[in-house]
mmCIF file of the C-alpha atoms, coordinates in Angstrom:
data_MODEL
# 
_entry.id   MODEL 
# 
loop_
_atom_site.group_PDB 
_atom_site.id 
_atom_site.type_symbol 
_atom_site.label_atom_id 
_atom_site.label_alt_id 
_atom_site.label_comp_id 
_atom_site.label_asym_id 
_atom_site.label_entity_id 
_atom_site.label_seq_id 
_atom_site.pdbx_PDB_ins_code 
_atom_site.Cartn_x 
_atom_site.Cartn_y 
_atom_site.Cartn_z 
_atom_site.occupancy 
_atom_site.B_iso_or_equiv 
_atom_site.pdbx_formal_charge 
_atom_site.auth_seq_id 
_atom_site.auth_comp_id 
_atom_site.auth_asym_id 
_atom_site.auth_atom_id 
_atom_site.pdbx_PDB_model_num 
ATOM 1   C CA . UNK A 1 1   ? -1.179  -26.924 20.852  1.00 0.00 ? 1   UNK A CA 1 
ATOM 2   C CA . UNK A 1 2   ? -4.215  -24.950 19.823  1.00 0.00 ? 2   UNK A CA 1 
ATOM 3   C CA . UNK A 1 3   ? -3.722  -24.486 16.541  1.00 0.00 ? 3   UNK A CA 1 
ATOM 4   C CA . UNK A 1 4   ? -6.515  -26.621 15.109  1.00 0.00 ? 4   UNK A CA 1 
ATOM 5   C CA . UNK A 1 5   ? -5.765  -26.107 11.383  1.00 0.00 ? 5   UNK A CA 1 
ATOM 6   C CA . UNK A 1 6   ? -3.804  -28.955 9.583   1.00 0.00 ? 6   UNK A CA 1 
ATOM 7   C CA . UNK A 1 7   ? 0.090   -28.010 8.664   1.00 0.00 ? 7   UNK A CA 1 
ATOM 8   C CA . UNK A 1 8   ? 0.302   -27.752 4.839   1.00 0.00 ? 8   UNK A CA 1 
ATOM 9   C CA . UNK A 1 9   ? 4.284   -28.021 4.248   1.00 0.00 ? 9   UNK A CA 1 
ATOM 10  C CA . UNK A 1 10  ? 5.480   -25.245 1.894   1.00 0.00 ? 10  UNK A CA 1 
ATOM 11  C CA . UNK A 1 11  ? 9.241   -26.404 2.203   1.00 0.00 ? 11  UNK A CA 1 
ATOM 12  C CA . UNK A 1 12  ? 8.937   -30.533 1.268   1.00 0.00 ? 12  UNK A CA 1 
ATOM 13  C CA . UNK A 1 13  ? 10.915  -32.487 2.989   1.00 0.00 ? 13  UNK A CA 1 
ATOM 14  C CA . UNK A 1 14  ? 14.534  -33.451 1.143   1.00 0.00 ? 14  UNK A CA 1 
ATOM 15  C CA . UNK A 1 15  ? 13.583  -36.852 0.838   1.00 0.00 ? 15  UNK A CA 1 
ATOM 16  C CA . UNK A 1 16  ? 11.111  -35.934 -1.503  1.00 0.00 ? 16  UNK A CA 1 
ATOM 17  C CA . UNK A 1 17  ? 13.515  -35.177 -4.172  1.00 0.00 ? 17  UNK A CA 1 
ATOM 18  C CA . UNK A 1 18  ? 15.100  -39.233 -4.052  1.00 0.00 ? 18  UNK A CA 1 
ATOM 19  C CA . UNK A 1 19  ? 11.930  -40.756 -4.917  1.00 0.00 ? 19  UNK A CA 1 
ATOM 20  C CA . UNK A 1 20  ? 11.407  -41.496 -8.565  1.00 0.00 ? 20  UNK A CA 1 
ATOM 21  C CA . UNK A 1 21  ? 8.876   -39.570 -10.530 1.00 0.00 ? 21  UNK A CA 1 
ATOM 22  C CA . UNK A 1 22  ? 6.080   -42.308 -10.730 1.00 0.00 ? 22  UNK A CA 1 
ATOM 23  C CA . UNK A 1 23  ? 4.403   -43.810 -7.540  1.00 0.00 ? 23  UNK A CA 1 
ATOM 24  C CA . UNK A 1 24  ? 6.272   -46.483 -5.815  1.00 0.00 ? 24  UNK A CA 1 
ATOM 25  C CA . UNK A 1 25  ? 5.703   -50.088 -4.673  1.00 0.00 ? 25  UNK A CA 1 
ATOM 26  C CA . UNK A 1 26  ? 4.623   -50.942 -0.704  1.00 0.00 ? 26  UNK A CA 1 
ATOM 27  C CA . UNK A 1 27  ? 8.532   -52.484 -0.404  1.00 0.00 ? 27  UNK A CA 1 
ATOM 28  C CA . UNK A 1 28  ? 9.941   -49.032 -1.235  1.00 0.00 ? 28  UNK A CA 1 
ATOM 29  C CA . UNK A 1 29  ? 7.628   -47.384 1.420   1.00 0.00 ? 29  UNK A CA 1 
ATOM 30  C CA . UNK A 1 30  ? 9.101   -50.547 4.013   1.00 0.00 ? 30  UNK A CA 1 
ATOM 31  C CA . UNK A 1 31  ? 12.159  -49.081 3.241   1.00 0.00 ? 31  UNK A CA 1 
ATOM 32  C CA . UNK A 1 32  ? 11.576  -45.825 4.642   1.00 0.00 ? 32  UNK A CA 1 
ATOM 33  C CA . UNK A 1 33  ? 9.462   -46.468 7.505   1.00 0.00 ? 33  UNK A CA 1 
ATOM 34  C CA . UNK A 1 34  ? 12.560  -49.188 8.037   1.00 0.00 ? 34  UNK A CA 1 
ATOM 35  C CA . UNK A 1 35  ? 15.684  -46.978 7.371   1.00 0.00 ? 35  UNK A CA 1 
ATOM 36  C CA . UNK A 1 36  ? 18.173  -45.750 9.908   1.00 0.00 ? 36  UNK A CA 1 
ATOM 37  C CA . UNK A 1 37  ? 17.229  -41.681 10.038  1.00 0.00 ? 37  UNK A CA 1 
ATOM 38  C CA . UNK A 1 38  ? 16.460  -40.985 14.087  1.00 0.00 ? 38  UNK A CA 1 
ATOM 39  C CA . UNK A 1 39  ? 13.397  -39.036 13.189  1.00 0.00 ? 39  UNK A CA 1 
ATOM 40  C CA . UNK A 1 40  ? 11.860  -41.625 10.994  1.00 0.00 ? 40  UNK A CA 1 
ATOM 41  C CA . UNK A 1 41  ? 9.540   -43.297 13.547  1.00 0.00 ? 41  UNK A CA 1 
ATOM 42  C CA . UNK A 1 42  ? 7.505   -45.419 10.432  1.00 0.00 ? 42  UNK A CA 1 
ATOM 43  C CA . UNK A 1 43  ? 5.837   -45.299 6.769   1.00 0.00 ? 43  UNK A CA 1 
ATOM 44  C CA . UNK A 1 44  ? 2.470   -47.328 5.431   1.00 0.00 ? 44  UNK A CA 1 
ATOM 45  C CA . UNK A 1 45  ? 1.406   -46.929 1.845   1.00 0.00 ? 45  UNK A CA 1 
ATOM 46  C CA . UNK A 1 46  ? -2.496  -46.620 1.057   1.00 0.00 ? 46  UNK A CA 1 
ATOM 47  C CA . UNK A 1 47  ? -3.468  -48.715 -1.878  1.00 0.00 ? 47  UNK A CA 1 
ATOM 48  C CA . UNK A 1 48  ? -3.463  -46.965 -5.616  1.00 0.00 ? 48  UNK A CA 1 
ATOM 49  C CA . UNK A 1 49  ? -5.940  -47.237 -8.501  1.00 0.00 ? 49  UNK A CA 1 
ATOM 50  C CA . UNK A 1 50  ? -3.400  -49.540 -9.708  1.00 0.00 ? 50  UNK A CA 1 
ATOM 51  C CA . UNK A 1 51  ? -2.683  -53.039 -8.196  1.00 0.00 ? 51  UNK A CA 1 
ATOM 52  C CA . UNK A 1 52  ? 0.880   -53.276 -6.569  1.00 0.00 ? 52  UNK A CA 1 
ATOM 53  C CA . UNK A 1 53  ? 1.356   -49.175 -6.974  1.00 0.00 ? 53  UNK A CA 1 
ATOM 54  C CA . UNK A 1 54  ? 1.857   -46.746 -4.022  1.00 0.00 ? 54  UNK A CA 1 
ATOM 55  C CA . UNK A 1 55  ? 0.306   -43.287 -4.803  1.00 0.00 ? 55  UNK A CA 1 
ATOM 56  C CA . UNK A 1 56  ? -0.226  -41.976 -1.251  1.00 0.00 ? 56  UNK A CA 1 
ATOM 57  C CA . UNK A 1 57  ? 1.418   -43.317 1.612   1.00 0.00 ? 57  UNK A CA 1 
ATOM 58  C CA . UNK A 1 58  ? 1.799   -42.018 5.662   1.00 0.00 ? 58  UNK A CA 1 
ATOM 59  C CA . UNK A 1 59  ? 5.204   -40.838 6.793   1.00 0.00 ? 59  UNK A CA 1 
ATOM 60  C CA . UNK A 1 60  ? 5.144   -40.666 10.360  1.00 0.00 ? 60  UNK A CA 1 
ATOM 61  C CA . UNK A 1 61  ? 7.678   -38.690 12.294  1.00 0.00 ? 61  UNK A CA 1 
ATOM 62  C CA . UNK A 1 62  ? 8.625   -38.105 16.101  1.00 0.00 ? 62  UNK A CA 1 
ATOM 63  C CA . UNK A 1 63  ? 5.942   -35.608 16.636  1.00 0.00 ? 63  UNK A CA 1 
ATOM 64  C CA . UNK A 1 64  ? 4.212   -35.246 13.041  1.00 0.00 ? 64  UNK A CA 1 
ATOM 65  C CA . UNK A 1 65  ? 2.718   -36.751 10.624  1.00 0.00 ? 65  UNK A CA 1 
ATOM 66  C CA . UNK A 1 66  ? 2.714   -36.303 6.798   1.00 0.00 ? 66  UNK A CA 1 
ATOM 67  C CA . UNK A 1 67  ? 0.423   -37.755 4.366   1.00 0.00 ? 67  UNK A CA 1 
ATOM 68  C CA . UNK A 1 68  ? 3.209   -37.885 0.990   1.00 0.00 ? 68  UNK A CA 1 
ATOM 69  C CA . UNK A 1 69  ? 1.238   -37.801 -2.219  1.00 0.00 ? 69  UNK A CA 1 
ATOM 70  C CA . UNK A 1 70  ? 1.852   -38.643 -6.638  1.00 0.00 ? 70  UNK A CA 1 
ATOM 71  C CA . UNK A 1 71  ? 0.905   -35.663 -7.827  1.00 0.00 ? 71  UNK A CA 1 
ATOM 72  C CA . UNK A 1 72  ? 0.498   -36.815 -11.314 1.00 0.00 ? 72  UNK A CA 1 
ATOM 73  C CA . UNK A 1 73  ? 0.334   -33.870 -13.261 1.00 0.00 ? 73  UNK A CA 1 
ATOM 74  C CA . UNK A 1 74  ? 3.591   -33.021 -12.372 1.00 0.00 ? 74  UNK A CA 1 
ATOM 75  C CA . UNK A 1 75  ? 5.149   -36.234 -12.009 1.00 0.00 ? 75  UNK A CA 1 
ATOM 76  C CA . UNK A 1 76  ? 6.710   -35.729 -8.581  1.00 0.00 ? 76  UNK A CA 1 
ATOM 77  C CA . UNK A 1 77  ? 5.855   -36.695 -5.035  1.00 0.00 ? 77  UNK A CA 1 
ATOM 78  C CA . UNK A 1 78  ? 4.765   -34.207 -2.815  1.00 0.00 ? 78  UNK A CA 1 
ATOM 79  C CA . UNK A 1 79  ? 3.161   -33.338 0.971   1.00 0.00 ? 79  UNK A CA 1 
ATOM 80  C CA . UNK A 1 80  ? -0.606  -33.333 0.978   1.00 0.00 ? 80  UNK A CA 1 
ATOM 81  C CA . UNK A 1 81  ? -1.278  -32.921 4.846   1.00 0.00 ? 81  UNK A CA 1 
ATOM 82  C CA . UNK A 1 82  ? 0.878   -32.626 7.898   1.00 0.00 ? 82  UNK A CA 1 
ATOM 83  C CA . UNK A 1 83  ? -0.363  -32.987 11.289  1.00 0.00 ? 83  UNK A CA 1 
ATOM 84  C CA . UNK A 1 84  ? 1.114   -32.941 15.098  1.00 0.00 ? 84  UNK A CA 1 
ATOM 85  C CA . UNK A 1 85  ? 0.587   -36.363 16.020  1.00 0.00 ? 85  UNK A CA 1 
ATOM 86  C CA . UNK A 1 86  ? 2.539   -35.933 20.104  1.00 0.00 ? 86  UNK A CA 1 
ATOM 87  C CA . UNK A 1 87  ? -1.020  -36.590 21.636  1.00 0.00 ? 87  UNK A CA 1 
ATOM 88  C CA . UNK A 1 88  ? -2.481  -39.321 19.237  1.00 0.00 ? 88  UNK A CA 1 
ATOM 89  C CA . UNK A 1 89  ? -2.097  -42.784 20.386  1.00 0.00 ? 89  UNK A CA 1 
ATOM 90  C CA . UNK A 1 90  ? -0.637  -44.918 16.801  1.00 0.00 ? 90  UNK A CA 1 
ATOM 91  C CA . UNK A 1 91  ? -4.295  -46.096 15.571  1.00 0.00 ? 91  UNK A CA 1 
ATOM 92  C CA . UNK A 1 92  ? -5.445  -42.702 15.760  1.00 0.00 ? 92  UNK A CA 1 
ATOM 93  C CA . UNK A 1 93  ? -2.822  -41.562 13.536  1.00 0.00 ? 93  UNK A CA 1 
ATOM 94  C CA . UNK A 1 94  ? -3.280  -44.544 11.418  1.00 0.00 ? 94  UNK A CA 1 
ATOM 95  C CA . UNK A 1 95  ? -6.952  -43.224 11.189  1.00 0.00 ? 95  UNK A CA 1 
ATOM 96  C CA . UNK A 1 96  ? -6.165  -39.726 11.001  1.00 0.00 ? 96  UNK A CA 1 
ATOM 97  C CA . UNK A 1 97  ? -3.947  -40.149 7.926   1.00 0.00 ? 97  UNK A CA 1 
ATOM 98  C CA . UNK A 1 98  ? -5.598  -42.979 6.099   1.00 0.00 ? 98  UNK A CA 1 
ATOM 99  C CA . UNK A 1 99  ? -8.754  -40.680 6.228   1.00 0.00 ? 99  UNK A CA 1 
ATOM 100 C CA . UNK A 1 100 ? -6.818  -37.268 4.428   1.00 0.00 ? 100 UNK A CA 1 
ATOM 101 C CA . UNK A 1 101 ? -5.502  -40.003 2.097   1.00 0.00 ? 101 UNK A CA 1 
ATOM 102 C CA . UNK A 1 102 ? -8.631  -41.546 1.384   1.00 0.00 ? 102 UNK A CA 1 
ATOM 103 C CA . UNK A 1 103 ? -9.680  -37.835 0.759   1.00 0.00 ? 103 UNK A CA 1 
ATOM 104 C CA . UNK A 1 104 ? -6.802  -37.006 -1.860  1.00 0.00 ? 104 UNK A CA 1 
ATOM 105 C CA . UNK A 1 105 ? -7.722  -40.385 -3.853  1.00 0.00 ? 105 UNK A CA 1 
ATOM 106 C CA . UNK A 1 106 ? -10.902 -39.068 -4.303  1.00 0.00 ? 106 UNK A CA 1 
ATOM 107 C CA . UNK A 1 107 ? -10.127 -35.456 -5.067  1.00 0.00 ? 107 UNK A CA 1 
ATOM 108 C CA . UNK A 1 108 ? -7.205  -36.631 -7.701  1.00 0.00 ? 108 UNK A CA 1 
ATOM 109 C CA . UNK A 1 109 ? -8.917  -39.752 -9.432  1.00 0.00 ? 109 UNK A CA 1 
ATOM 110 C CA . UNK A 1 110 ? -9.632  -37.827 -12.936 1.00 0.00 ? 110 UNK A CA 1 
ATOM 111 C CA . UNK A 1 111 ? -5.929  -36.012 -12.797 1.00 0.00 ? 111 UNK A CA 1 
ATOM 112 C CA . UNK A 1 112 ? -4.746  -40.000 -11.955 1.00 0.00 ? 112 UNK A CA 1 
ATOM 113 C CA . UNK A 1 113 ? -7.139  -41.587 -14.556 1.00 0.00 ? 113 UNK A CA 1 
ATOM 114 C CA . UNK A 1 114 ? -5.944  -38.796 -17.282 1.00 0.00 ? 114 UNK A CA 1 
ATOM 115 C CA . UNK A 1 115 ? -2.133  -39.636 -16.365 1.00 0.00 ? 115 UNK A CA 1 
ATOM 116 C CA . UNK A 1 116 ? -3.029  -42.978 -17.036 1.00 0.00 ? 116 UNK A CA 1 
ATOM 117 C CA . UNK A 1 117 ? -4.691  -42.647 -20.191 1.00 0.00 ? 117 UNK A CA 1 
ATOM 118 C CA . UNK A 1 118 ? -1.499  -40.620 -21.323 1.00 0.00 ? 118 UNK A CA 1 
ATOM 119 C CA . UNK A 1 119 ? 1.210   -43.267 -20.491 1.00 0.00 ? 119 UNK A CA 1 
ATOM 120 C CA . UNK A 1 120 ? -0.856  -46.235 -22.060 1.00 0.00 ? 120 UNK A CA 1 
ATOM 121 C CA . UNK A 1 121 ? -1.156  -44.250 -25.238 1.00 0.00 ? 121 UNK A CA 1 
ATOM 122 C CA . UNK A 1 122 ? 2.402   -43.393 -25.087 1.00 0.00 ? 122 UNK A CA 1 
ATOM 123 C CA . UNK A 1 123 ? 2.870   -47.023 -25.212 1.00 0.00 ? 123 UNK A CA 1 
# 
Protein backbone atom coordinates (compact mmCIF):
# COMPACT_ATOMS: atom_id res chain seq x y z
CA UNK A 1 0.00 0.00 0.00
CA UNK A 2 1.48 3.37 -0.80
CA UNK A 3 -1.12 5.44 -0.34
CA UNK A 4 0.06 7.36 2.72
CA UNK A 5 -3.03 9.59 3.21
CA UNK A 6 -5.59 8.46 5.93
CA UNK A 7 -9.11 6.98 4.43
CA UNK A 8 -11.86 9.52 5.31
CA UNK A 9 -15.18 7.29 4.80
CA UNK A 10 -17.75 9.18 2.68
CA UNK A 11 -20.28 6.15 2.77
CA UNK A 12 -20.54 5.39 6.94
CA UNK A 13 -20.76 2.23 7.76
CA UNK A 14 -24.64 0.81 8.36
CA UNK A 15 -24.03 0.32 11.82
CA UNK A 16 -23.81 3.81 12.26
CA UNK A 17 -27.41 4.37 11.82
CA UNK A 18 -28.36 1.73 15.15
CA UNK A 19 -26.55 3.74 17.56
CA UNK A 20 -28.59 6.24 19.48
CA UNK A 21 -28.12 9.90 18.90
CA UNK A 22 -26.09 10.76 22.14
CA UNK A 23 -22.65 9.10 22.95
CA UNK A 24 -22.77 5.73 24.45
CA UNK A 25 -21.45 3.94 27.56
CA UNK A 26 -17.95 1.63 27.39
CA UNK A 27 -20.58 -1.64 27.81
CA UNK A 28 -22.30 -0.65 24.55
CA UNK A 29 -18.86 -0.34 22.76
CA UNK A 30 -18.09 -4.23 24.54
CA UNK A 31 -20.92 -5.08 22.71
CA UNK A 32 -19.66 -4.41 19.41
CA UNK A 33 -16.15 -5.24 19.62
CA UNK A 34 -17.98 -8.60 21.25
CA UNK A 35 -20.81 -9.29 18.68
CA UNK A 36 -20.98 -12.10 16.19
CA UNK A 37 -20.34 -10.03 12.61
CA UNK A 38 -17.07 -12.00 10.91
CA UNK A 39 -15.49 -8.71 10.11
CA UNK A 40 -15.74 -7.25 13.53
CA UNK A 41 -12.25 -8.14 14.83
CA UNK A 42 -12.77 -5.57 18.22
CA UNK A 43 -14.01 -2.01 19.62
CA UNK A 44 -12.36 0.25 22.69
CA UNK A 45 -14.00 3.49 23.66
CA UNK A 46 -11.67 6.61 24.53
CA UNK A 47 -12.85 8.39 27.59
CA UNK A 48 -15.44 11.57 27.11
CA UNK A 49 -15.54 14.98 28.83
CA UNK A 50 -18.15 13.30 30.72
CA UNK A 51 -17.53 10.49 33.32
CA UNK A 52 -19.06 7.05 32.21
CA UNK A 53 -19.83 8.59 28.44
CA UNK A 54 -18.30 7.22 25.18
CA UNK A 55 -17.80 10.05 22.59
CA UNK A 56 -15.06 8.50 20.42
CA UNK A 57 -14.30 5.02 20.40
CA UNK A 58 -11.90 2.55 17.87
CA UNK A 59 -13.69 0.09 15.64
CA UNK A 60 -11.25 -2.21 14.41
CA UNK A 61 -11.88 -4.36 11.40
CA UNK A 62 -10.04 -7.29 9.48
CA UNK A 63 -7.79 -5.00 7.64
CA UNK A 64 -8.95 -1.35 8.80
CA UNK A 65 -9.42 0.65 11.28
CA UNK A 66 -12.01 3.40 12.04
CA UNK A 67 -11.91 5.93 14.65
CA UNK A 68 -16.23 6.39 15.15
CA UNK A 69 -16.94 9.82 16.52
CA UNK A 70 -20.35 12.09 18.50
CA UNK A 71 -20.55 14.63 16.33
CA UNK A 72 -22.56 16.79 18.56
CA UNK A 73 -23.86 19.33 16.47
CA UNK A 74 -25.69 17.00 14.65
CA UNK A 75 -26.48 14.54 17.14
CA UNK A 76 -25.34 11.43 15.27
CA UNK A 77 -22.29 9.22 15.27
CA UNK A 78 -20.08 9.37 12.56
CA UNK A 79 -16.37 8.17 10.97
CA UNK A 80 -13.59 10.55 11.85
CA UNK A 81 -10.50 8.53 10.44
CA UNK A 82 -10.05 5.23 8.74
CA UNK A 83 -6.83 3.59 8.32
CA UNK A 84 -5.36 0.11 6.77
CA UNK A 85 -4.22 -1.48 9.77
CA UNK A 86 -2.93 -5.30 7.67
CA UNK A 87 0.76 -4.33 8.64
CA UNK A 88 0.31 -2.84 12.24
CA UNK A 89 0.93 -5.18 15.00
CA UNK A 90 -2.49 -4.51 17.72
CA UNK A 91 -0.57 -1.82 20.04
CA UNK A 92 0.28 0.08 17.12
CA UNK A 93 -3.20 0.35 16.13
CA UNK A 94 -4.18 0.93 19.64
CA UNK A 95 -1.67 3.91 19.35
CA UNK A 96 -2.50 4.88 15.99
CA UNK A 97 -6.20 5.38 16.80
CA UNK A 98 -6.11 6.57 20.36
CA UNK A 99 -3.78 9.36 18.93
CA UNK A 100 -6.54 10.66 15.88
CA UNK A 101 -8.98 10.34 18.81
CA UNK A 102 -7.10 12.21 21.18
CA UNK A 103 -6.88 14.72 18.20
CA UNK A 104 -10.80 14.98 17.56
CA UNK A 105 -11.34 15.61 21.50
CA UNK A 106 -9.35 18.43 21.17
CA UNK A 107 -10.56 19.83 17.88
CA UNK A 108 -14.45 19.31 19.09
CA UNK A 109 -14.24 20.36 22.90
CA UNK A 110 -16.15 23.91 22.36
CA UNK A 111 -18.85 22.16 19.77
CA UNK A 112 -19.01 19.32 22.92
CA UNK A 113 -18.94 21.98 25.74
CA UNK A 114 -21.76 24.12 23.72
CA UNK A 115 -23.93 20.77 23.32
CA UNK A 116 -23.60 20.51 26.82
CA UNK A 117 -24.51 23.81 27.86
CA UNK A 118 -27.70 23.33 25.59
CA UNK A 119 -29.04 20.04 27.15
CA UNK A 120 -28.47 21.27 30.85
CA UNK A 121 -30.46 24.36 30.06
CA UNK A 122 -33.02 22.33 28.39
CA UNK A 123 -33.32 20.73 31.67
Amino acid sequence: MTDDEPSVSKEPPSFLSSLPDQPITDDVVKQIGESDHPQIRGAMGFPGSTPGSIEAFLLDLESKTHVIVFDPTADQWRVYESFETDEMSHQEMVDRASGIANEWLAESLSDRIAAADDTDSDT
